[in-house]
């Protein structure tokens, strides 16, 4: 008996955007009047056919699964009982049916909601209720993987380019530092491609200004905050100059709170609570006086002839946060530096890193000990030695945060 089936053409009207049309495959069909003997013949002729659509005219009624059909017909006496009966006896009367222009993401959600049978047996695709093709659950999963891979590729390309922008933004400070200081180190290592740490270095006729900052978070959110914070710092310095780090902190605090809308109010909650821990310092070249202001980030100073590192403690209030007052004033601390003194500032990427035999934080004391231990090296070599120690201490632990530090030795 020759199988009576026809192959439906697949529409490509919606091929510009991923949709069900991209999955529609022309397959044999049967009508509801045809018998199970015809179904047997079709499945026998088309060995790769997983499911067989059943139509009434051009409208799909259901779907016959090869596995279910063949298992039923192989039972004793079932072939004799059902061979001449209508094919709807073993038809799934409630398969997933989708319009040809259904977006792939929506189709995937419907397929998952409809259960395992859709992924195993496929789904019917219609064009204005007319059968347009059969969709495969496996093809749907492959397309979703491909789409997700493409989205991930596009996102990573954007993040990679954002990294180029972020590094370019920092490059001027790095080059100025190299041209100004004869013995200094600067390390900036985001945990991810982009990061929430940044630094600033600017030279003036009377001296230079530097900042090391750790914005909330890391990755893309942290990188956004660095743009806001560094812009606020540049504006503050343009208005007030570099000599008063504490006043600059107050200005940056107000600038960040304004940019992020982070003003504590009884009747309104802020949508974010982000900010920055930082140290700002101004070095007067004529007097060798260092003036610093610290917000939740200490400064370490190792004087020549001393065996202990002096820690300039930070105030416990960060910049920009909802809970930080708009009128918050930080304080300046000034110290005369002797030739050979080492000054070191770091975000908490080193201090908070978990590792070692006990899986505990690296801590400030290990950092101070490392500064003393490597004081005889140039600052570039000291920075490299510190990074090696940090990596060894970290071991197999995951990097917790962005890592940035800046240090210099006074000539």
CSV table of C-alpha atoms in Angstrom, one decimal:
chain,number,residue,atom,x,y,z
A,1,UNK,CA,0.0,0.0,0.0
A,2,UNK,CA,1.4,3.3,-1.0
A,3,UNK,CA,1.4,5.9,1.8
A,4,UNK,CA,-0.8,8.9,1.1
A,5,UNK,CA,1.1,11.9,2.4
A,6,UNK,CA,2.2,15.3,1.3
A,7,UNK,CA,5.1,17.6,2.2
A,8,UNK,CA,4.2,21.1,3.3
A,9,UNK,CA,6.4,24.0,2.2
A,10,UNK,CA,8.2,25.9,5.0
A,11,UNK,CA,7.6,29.7,5.1
A,12,UNK,CA,10.7,32.0,5.5
A,13,UNK,CA,8.8,35.2,6.0
A,14,UNK,CA,10.3,35.7,9.5
A,15,UNK,CA,13.8,34.5,9.0
A,16,UNK,CA,15.3,37.9,9.9
A,17,UNK,CA,14.7,37.2,13.6
A,18,UNK,CA,15.0,33.8,15.2
A,19,UNK,CA,11.6,32.3,15.4
A,20,UNK,CA,9.7,29.0,15.0
A,21,UNK,CA,10.0,29.3,11.2
A,22,UNK,CA,13.8,28.6,11.5
A,23,UNK,CA,13.0,25.2,13.0
A,24,UNK,CA,10.1,24.2,10.8
A,25,UNK,CA,11.0,21.0,8.9
A,26,UNK,CA,8.9,19.6,6.1
A,27,UNK,CA,7.8,16.1,7.0
A,28,UNK,CA,5.3,13.4,5.8
A,29,UNK,CA,1.8,13.8,7.2
A,30,UNK,CA,-1.3,11.7,7.5
A,31,UNK,CA,-5.0,12.7,7.7
A,32,UNK,CA,-7.2,11.6,10.6
A,33,UNK,CA,-9.2,9.3,8.2
A,34,UNK,CA,-6.1,7.2,7.5
A,35,UNK,CA,-5.4,4.0,9.3
A,36,UNK,CA,-2.6,2.8,11.6
A,37,UNK,CA,-1.5,0.6,8.7
A,38,UNK,CA,-0.6,3.8,6.8
A,39,UNK,CA,1.2,5.1,9.9
A,40,UNK,CA,3.2,1.9,10.0
A,41,UNK,CA,4.1,2.3,6.3
A,42,UNK,CA,5.2,5.9,6.8
A,43,UNK,CA,7.4,5.1,9.8
A,44,UNK,CA,8.9,2.1,7.9
A,45,UNK,CA,9.7,4.3,4.9
A,46,UNK,CA,11.1,7.2,6.9
A,47,UNK,CA,13.4,5.7,9.5
A,48,UNK,CA,14.5,9.1,10.9
A,49,UNK,CA,11.0,10.4,11.4
A,50,UNK,CA,10.5,10.9,15.1
A,51,UNK,CA,6.9,12.0,15.0
A,52,UNK,CA,4.1,12.1,12.4
A,53,UNK,CA,1.7,15.0,12.2
A,54,UNK,CA,-2.0,14.2,11.8
A,55,UNK,CA,-4.0,16.7,9.8
A,56,UNK,CA,-7.6,17.6,9.1
A,57,UNK,CA,-7.3,19.4,5.8
A,58,UNK,CA,-4.4,21.8,6.5
A,59,UNK,CA,-5.0,22.1,10.2
A,60,UNK,CA,-3.0,19.9,12.6
A,61,UNK,CA,-5.0,17.7,15.0
A,62,UNK,CA,-2.2,15.9,16.8
A,63,UNK,CA,1.1,14.1,16.7
A,64,UNK,CA,2.0,10.4,16.6
A,65,UNK,CA,5.2,9.6,18.4
A,66,UNK,CA,7.2,6.8,16.7
A,67,UNK,CA,8.3,5.3,20.0
A,68,UNK,CA,4.8,5.2,21.6
A,69,UNK,CA,3.2,4.0,18.4
A,70,UNK,CA,5.7,1.2,17.7
A,71,UNK,CA,5.7,0.0,21.3
A,72,UNK,CA,1.9,-0.2,21.2
A,73,UNK,CA,1.7,-2.0,17.9
A,74,UNK,CA,4.3,-4.5,19.0
A,75,UNK,CA,2.1,-5.8,21.8
A,76,UNK,CA,0.3,-9.1,21.3
A,77,UNK,CA,-2.8,-8.8,19.0
A,78,UNK,CA,-2.5,-5.0,18.9
A,79,UNK,CA,-1.6,-5.0,15.2
A,80,UNK,CA,-4.6,-7.1,14.4
A,81,UNK,CA,-6.8,-5.0,16.6
A,82,UNK,CA,-5.7,-1.5,15.5
A,83,UNK,CA,-4.1,-1.8,12.1
A,84,UNK,CA,-7.3,-0.9,10.2
A,85,UNK,CA,-8.5,1.7,12.8
A,86,UNK,CA,-8.0,5.4,12.5
A,87,UNK,CA,-4.6,6.7,13.3
A,88,UNK,CA,-5.9,8.9,16.0
A,89,UNK,CA,-6.0,5.9,18.4
A,90,UNK,CA,-2.4,6.5,19.3
A,91,UNK,CA,-2.2,10.2,18.6
A,92,UNK,CA,-1.2,12.8,21.1
A,93,UNK,CA,-4.3,15.1,21.0
A,94,UNK,CA,-2.6,17.9,22.9
A,95,UNK,CA,0.8,18.5,21.4
A,96,UNK,CA,2.5,21.9,21.5
A,97,UNK,CA,1.3,24.0,18.6
A,98,UNK,CA,3.0,27.3,17.9
A,99,UNK,CA,2.6,30.0,15.2
A,100,UNK,CA,5.5,30.3,12.8
A,101,UNK,CA,6.5,33.8,14.0
A,102,UNK,CA,6.8,32.8,17.6
A,103,UNK,CA,10.2,34.1,18.9
A,104,UNK,CA,12.6,31.4,19.8
A,105,UNK,CA,12.9,32.5,23.5
A,106,UNK,CA,9.1,32.3,23.8
A,107,UNK,CA,9.0,29.0,22.1
A,108,UNK,CA,11.6,27.6,24.4
A,109,UNK,CA,9.6,28.7,27.4
A,110,UNK,CA,6.4,27.1,26.0
A,111,UNK,CA,8.4,23.9,25.2
A,112,UNK,CA,9.7,23.6,28.8
A,113,UNK,CA,6.2,24.3,30.2
A,114,UNK,CA,4.6,21.6,28.0
A,115,UNK,CA,6.8,18.9,29.5
A,116,UNK,CA,9.3,16.2,28.3
A,117,UNK,CA,7.1,15.0,25.5
A,118,UNK,CA,7.7,18.2,23.5
A,119,UNK,CA,11.5,17.9,23.8
A,120,UNK,CA,11.3,14.2,22.9
A,121,UNK,CA,8.6,14.2,20.1
A,122,UNK,CA,8.7,17.7,18.8
A,123,UNK,CA,6.0,20.3,18.2
A,124,UNK,CA,3.8,21.5,15.4
A,125,UNK,CA,4.4,24.8,13.7
A,126,UNK,CA,1.5,26.5,12.0
A,127,UNK,CA,1.0,29.6,9.8
A,128,UNK,CA,-2.4,31.0,10.5
A,129,UNK,CA,-3.6,27.6,11.8
A,130,UNK,CA,-2.2,25.8,8.7
A,131,UNK,CA,0.5,23.2,9.2
A,132,UNK,CA,3.9,24.7,8.3
A,133,UNK,CA,6.3,22.1,9.5
A,134,UNK,CA,7.5,20.0,12.5
A,135,UNK,CA,9.9,21.4,15.0
A,136,UNK,CA,12.4,19.2,16.9
A,137,UNK,CA,13.1,19.6,20.6
A,138,UNK,CA,16.7,18.8,20.0
A,139,UNK,CA,17.0,21.5,17.3
A,140,UNK,CA,15.3,24.0,19.6
A,141,UNK,CA,17.9,23.3,22.3
A,142,UNK,CA,20.7,23.6,19.8
A,143,UNK,CA,19.4,26.9,18.6
A,144,UNK,CA,19.0,28.2,22.2
A,145,UNK,CA,22.6,27.2,22.9
A,146,UNK,CA,23.8,28.9,19.7
A,147,UNK,CA,21.8,32.1,20.5
A,148,UNK,CA,23.1,32.1,24.1
A,149,UNK,CA,26.6,31.6,22.8
A,150,UNK,CA,26.2,34.5,20.4
A,151,UNK,CA,24.8,36.7,23.2
A,152,UNK,CA,27.7,35.8,25.4
A,153,UNK,CA,30.1,36.6,22.6
A,154,UNK,CA,28.6,40.0,22.1
A,155,UNK,CA,28.6,40.8,25.8
A,156,UNK,CA,32.2,39.7,26.1
A,157,UNK,CA,33.2,41.8,23.1
A,158,UNK,CA,31.5,44.8,24.8
A,159,UNK,CA,33.2,44.1,28.1
A,160,UNK,CA,36.6,43.6,26.4
A,161,UNK,CA,36.2,47.0,24.7
A,162,UNK,CA,35.1,48.5,28.0
A,163,UNK,CA,38.4,47.2,29.4
A,164,UNK,CA,40.2,49.1,26.7
A,165,UNK,CA,38.4,52.3,27.6
A,166,UNK,CA,39.0,51.8,31.3
A,167,UNK,CA,42.7,51.1,30.8
A,168,UNK,CA,43.0,54.1,28.5
A,169,UNK,CA,41.3,56.2,31.2
A,170,UNK,CA,44.0,55.1,33.7
A,171,UNK,CA,46.9,55.3,31.3
A,172,UNK,CA,47.5,59.1,31.7
A,173,UNK,CA,47.9,58.8,35.4
A,174,UNK,CA,50.3,55.8,35.0
A,175,UNK,CA,52.4,57.7,32.5
A,176,UNK,CA,52.5,60.8,34.6
A,177,UNK,CA,53.5,58.8,37.6
A,178,UNK,CA,56.4,57.2,35.7
A,179,UNK,CA,57.6,60.6,34.5
A,180,UNK,CA,57.4,62.1,38.0
A,181,UNK,CA,58.6,59.4,40.4
A,182,UNK,CA,62.0,57.6,40.0
A,183,UNK,CA,61.2,54.8,42.3
A,184,UNK,CA,57.6,53.7,42.4
A,185,UNK,CA,55.3,50.8,41.8
A,186,UNK,CA,51.7,50.6,40.5
A,187,UNK,CA,49.6,47.5,40.1
A,188,UNK,CA,46.0,47.4,38.8
A,189,UNK,CA,44.5,44.0,38.4
A,190,UNK,CA,40.7,43.7,38.1
A,191,UNK,CA,39.3,40.4,39.3
A,192,UNK,CA,37.3,40.3,36.1
A,193,UNK,CA,37.9,41.9,32.7
A,194,UNK,CA,37.0,45.3,34.1
A,195,UNK,CA,37.0,46.3,37.7
A,196,UNK,CA,35.9,48.7,40.4
A,197,UNK,CA,39.3,49.9,41.5
A,198,UNK,CA,41.0,52.9,40.0
A,199,UNK,CA,43.9,55.3,40.7
A,200,UNK,CA,44.7,58.9,39.9
A,201,UNK,CA,48.0,60.6,39.6
A,202,UNK,CA,48.5,64.2,38.6
A,203,UNK,CA,51.6,66.4,38.7
A,204,UNK,CA,51.7,70.1,39.6
A,205,UNK,CA,54.5,72.7,39.8
A,206,UNK,CA,54.6,72.4,43.6
A,207,UNK,CA,54.2,68.7,43.9
A,208,UNK,CA,51.8,65.9,43.0
A,209,UNK,CA,48.5,64.4,43.9
A,210,UNK,CA,47.6,60.7,44.0
A,211,UNK,CA,44.5,58.6,44.8
A,212,UNK,CA,43.8,54.9,45.1
A,213,UNK,CA,40.2,54.0,45.2
A,214,UNK,CA,38.0,50.9,45.6
A,215,UNK,CA,34.4,51.3,44.4
A,216,UNK,CA,31.6,49.0,45.4
A,217,UNK,CA,31.6,45.7,43.6
A,218,UNK,CA,33.8,44.6,40.7
A,219,UNK,CA,33.2,43.7,37.1
A,220,UNK,CA,30.9,45.9,35.0
A,221,UNK,CA,29.0,47.5,38.0
A,222,UNK,CA,32.2,48.4,39.7
A,223,UNK,CA,33.6,49.8,36.4
A,224,UNK,CA,30.6,52.1,36.0
A,225,UNK,CA,31.2,53.4,39.5
A,226,UNK,CA,34.9,54.2,38.7
A,227,UNK,CA,33.7,56.4,35.9
A,228,UNK,CA,31.4,58.3,38.2
A,229,UNK,CA,33.9,58.6,41.0
A,230,UNK,CA,36.9,59.6,38.8
A,231,UNK,CA,34.7,62.2,37.0
A,232,UNK,CA,33.7,63.6,40.4
A,233,UNK,CA,37.3,63.7,41.5
A,234,UNK,CA,38.4,65.5,38.3
A,235,UNK,CA,35.7,68.1,38.8
A,236,UNK,CA,36.6,68.7,42.4
A,237,UNK,CA,40.3,69.2,41.6
A,238,UNK,CA,39.5,71.6,38.8
A,239,UNK,CA,37.5,73.7,41.3
A,240,UNK,CA,39.7,73.4,44.4
A,241,UNK,CA,43.1,72.3,43.4
A,242,UNK,CA,45.1,69.3,44.9
A,243,UNK,CA,46.4,70.6,48.2
A,244,UNK,CA,43.5,69.7,50.5
A,245,UNK,CA,42.7,66.0,50.2
A,246,UNK,CA,40.0,66.1,52.9
A,247,UNK,CA,38.1,68.8,51.2
A,248,UNK,CA,38.3,66.9,47.9
A,249,UNK,CA,36.8,63.9,49.6
A,250,UNK,CA,33.9,65.9,50.7
A,251,UNK,CA,33.3,67.2,47.1
A,252,UNK,CA,33.6,63.7,45.6
A,253,UNK,CA,31.2,62.4,48.2
A,254,UNK,CA,28.6,65.0,47.3
A,255,UNK,CA,29.2,64.4,43.6
A,256,UNK,CA,28.8,60.6,43.8
A,257,UNK,CA,25.6,60.9,46.0
A,258,UNK,CA,24.2,63.4,43.5
A,259,UNK,CA,25.0,61.2,40.4
A,260,UNK,CA,23.5,58.1,42.1
A,261,UNK,CA,20.6,59.8,43.7
A,262,UNK,CA,21.7,58.4,47.1
A,263,UNK,CA,20.2,60.8,49.6
A,264,UNK,CA,18.8,59.2,52.7
A,265,UNK,CA,15.2,60.3,53.2
A,266,UNK,CA,12.4,59.0,55.4
A,267,UNK,CA,9.8,59.0,52.6
A,268,UNK,CA,12.0,57.7,49.8
A,269,UNK,CA,14.5,54.8,49.6
A,270,UNK,CA,17.4,55.0,47.2
A,271,UNK,CA,17.6,52.4,44.5
A,272,UNK,CA,21.3,51.8,45.2
A,273,UNK,CA,23.7,52.1,48.1
A,274,UNK,CA,27.1,52.3,46.5
A,275,UNK,CA,30.2,54.2,47.2
A,276,UNK,CA,34.0,54.2,47.4
A,277,UNK,CA,36.8,53.5,49.9
A,278,UNK,CA,39.8,55.6,49.1
A,279,UNK,CA,42.9,57.4,50.1
A,280,UNK,CA,43.9,60.8,48.7
A,281,UNK,CA,47.3,62.4,49.3
A,282,UNK,CA,49.2,65.4,48.3
A,283,UNK,CA,53.0,65.6,48.3
A,284,UNK,CA,54.7,68.9,48.6
A,285,UNK,CA,57.9,68.7,46.6
A,286,UNK,CA,59.6,71.6,48.4
A,287,UNK,CA,59.0,70.6,52.0
A,288,UNK,CA,58.6,66.8,51.5
A,289,UNK,CA,55.4,66.9,53.5
A,290,UNK,CA,52.8,64.3,52.7
A,291,UNK,CA,49.2,65.3,53.4
A,292,UNK,CA,46.6,62.5,53.2
A,293,UNK,CA,43.0,61.8,53.9
A,294,UNK,CA,41.7,58.3,54.3
A,295,UNK,CA,38.2,56.8,53.9
A,296,UNK,CA,38.2,53.2,55.0
A,297,UNK,CA,41.6,52.7,53.4
A,298,UNK,CA,44.8,53.0,55.5
A,299,UNK,CA,48.2,54.3,54.4
A,300,UNK,CA,51.4,52.5,55.2
A,301,UNK,CA,54.7,54.3,55.8
A,302,UNK,CA,58.1,52.7,56.4
A,303,UNK,CA,60.7,55.2,57.4
A,304,UNK,CA,64.4,54.5,56.8
A,305,UNK,CA,66.1,52.9,59.8
A,306,UNK,CA,62.7,51.8,61.3
A,307,UNK,CA,61.8,48.1,61.5
A,308,UNK,CA,58.0,48.6,61.9
A,309,UNK,CA,55.6,50.0,59.4
A,310,UNK,CA,53.6,53.0,60.5
A,311,UNK,CA,49.9,52.7,59.7
A,312,UNK,CA,47.9,55.8,59.0
A,313,UNK,CA,44.4,54.6,60.1
A,314,UNK,CA,41.4,55.5,58.0
A,315,UNK,CA,38.1,57.1,59.0
A,316,UNK,CA,35.3,54.5,59.0
A,317,UNK,CA,33.1,56.4,56.6
A,318,UNK,CA,33.2,55.8,52.8
A,319,UNK,CA,32.3,58.2,50.1
A,320,UNK,CA,28.9,58.4,48.3
A,321,UNK,CA,26.9,55.8,50.3
A,322,UNK,CA,23.3,56.5,51.4
A,323,UNK,CA,24.4,56.5,55.0
A,324,UNK,CA,27.2,59.0,54.4
A,325,UNK,CA,26.1,62.5,55.1
A,326,UNK,CA,26.3,65.1,52.4
A,327,UNK,CA,28.1,67.3,54.8
A,328,UNK,CA,30.5,64.7,55.9
A,329,UNK,CA,34.0,66.1,56.5
A,330,UNK,CA,37.1,64.0,56.5
A,331,UNK,CA,40.4,65.1,58.1
A,332,UNK,CA,43.9,65.7,56.8
A,333,UNK,CA,47.0,64.1,58.3
A,334,UNK,CA,50.4,65.6,57.5
A,335,UNK,CA,53.8,64.1,58.0
A,336,UNK,CA,57.3,65.0,57.0
A,337,UNK,CA,59.0,62.3,55.0
A,338,UNK,CA,62.7,61.5,55.2
A,339,UNK,CA,64.7,60.5,52.1
A,340,UNK,CA,64.3,56.8,51.6
A,341,UNK,CA,60.8,56.6,53.2
A,342,UNK,CA,58.4,54.1,51.6
A,343,UNK,CA,54.7,55.1,51.3
A,344,UNK,CA,52.2,52.4,50.3
A,345,UNK,CA,48.5,52.4,49.6
A,346,UNK,CA,46.4,49.4,48.7
A,347,UNK,CA,42.8,48.5,48.1
A,348,UNK,CA,41.6,45.5,50.1
A,349,UNK,CA,42.2,43.1,47.2
A,350,UNK,CA,45.4,41.9,48.9
A,351,UNK,CA,44.4,42.3,52.6
A,352,UNK,CA,41.1,40.4,52.3
A,353,UNK,CA,42.3,37.6,50.0
A,354,UNK,CA,41.7,34.2,51.6
A,355,UNK,CA,44.4,31.6,51.4
A,356,UNK,CA,47.3,30.1,53.3
A,357,UNK,CA,47.3,26.9,55.3
A,358,UNK,CA,44.4,28.1,57.4
A,359,UNK,CA,42.3,29.6,54.6
A,360,UNK,CA,42.2,33.0,56.3
A,361,UNK,CA,42.6,36.6,55.0
A,362,UNK,CA,46.1,37.8,54.1
A,363,UNK,CA,45.6,40.7,56.5
A,364,UNK,CA,47.4,43.9,57.2
A,365,UNK,CA,50.2,42.4,59.3
A,366,UNK,CA,51.4,40.1,56.5
A,367,UNK,CA,51.4,43.2,54.2
A,368,UNK,CA,53.4,45.2,56.7
A,369,UNK,CA,55.9,42.3,57.1
A,370,UNK,CA,56.3,42.0,53.4
A,371,UNK,CA,57.1,45.7,53.1
A,372,UNK,CA,59.8,45.4,55.7
A,373,UNK,CA,61.1,42.1,54.2
A,374,UNK,CA,61.5,43.6,50.7
A,375,UNK,CA,62.5,47.2,51.6
A,376,UNK,CA,65.9,46.7,50.0
A,377,UNK,CA,64.4,46.1,46.6
A,378,UNK,CA,63.5,48.8,44.1
A,379,UNK,CA,59.8,49.7,44.3
A,380,UNK,CA,59.1,47.9,41.0
A,381,UNK,CA,60.8,44.8,42.3
A,382,UNK,CA,59.0,45.1,45.7
A,383,UNK,CA,55.7,45.3,43.9
A,384,UNK,CA,56.5,42.2,41.9
A,385,UNK,CA,57.6,40.3,45.0
A,386,UNK,CA,54.4,41.3,46.8
A,387,UNK,CA,52.3,40.0,43.9
A,388,UNK,CA,54.2,36.7,43.9
A,389,UNK,CA,53.6,36.3,47.6
A,390,UNK,CA,50.0,37.2,47.2
A,391,UNK,CA,49.5,34.6,44.4
A,392,UNK,CA,51.3,31.9,46.5
A,393,UNK,CA,49.2,32.7,49.5
A,394,UNK,CA,46.0,32.6,47.5
A,395,UNK,CA,46.9,29.1,46.2
A,396,UNK,CA,43.8,27.4,44.8
A,397,UNK,CA,41.4,29.9,46.4
A,398,UNK,CA,39.4,32.1,44.0
A,399,UNK,CA,40.4,35.7,43.7
A,400,UNK,CA,37.9,37.6,45.9
A,401,UNK,CA,38.2,41.2,44.6
A,402,UNK,CA,40.0,43.6,42.4
A,403,UNK,CA,43.6,44.3,43.4
A,404,UNK,CA,45.3,47.7,43.2
A,405,UNK,CA,48.3,49.2,45.0
A,406,UNK,CA,50.6,52.2,44.6
A,407,UNK,CA,53.9,52.7,46.4
A,408,UNK,CA,56.8,55.1,46.1
A,409,UNK,CA,60.2,55.7,47.8
A,410,UNK,CA,61.2,59.3,48.4
A,411,UNK,CA,64.5,60.2,46.8
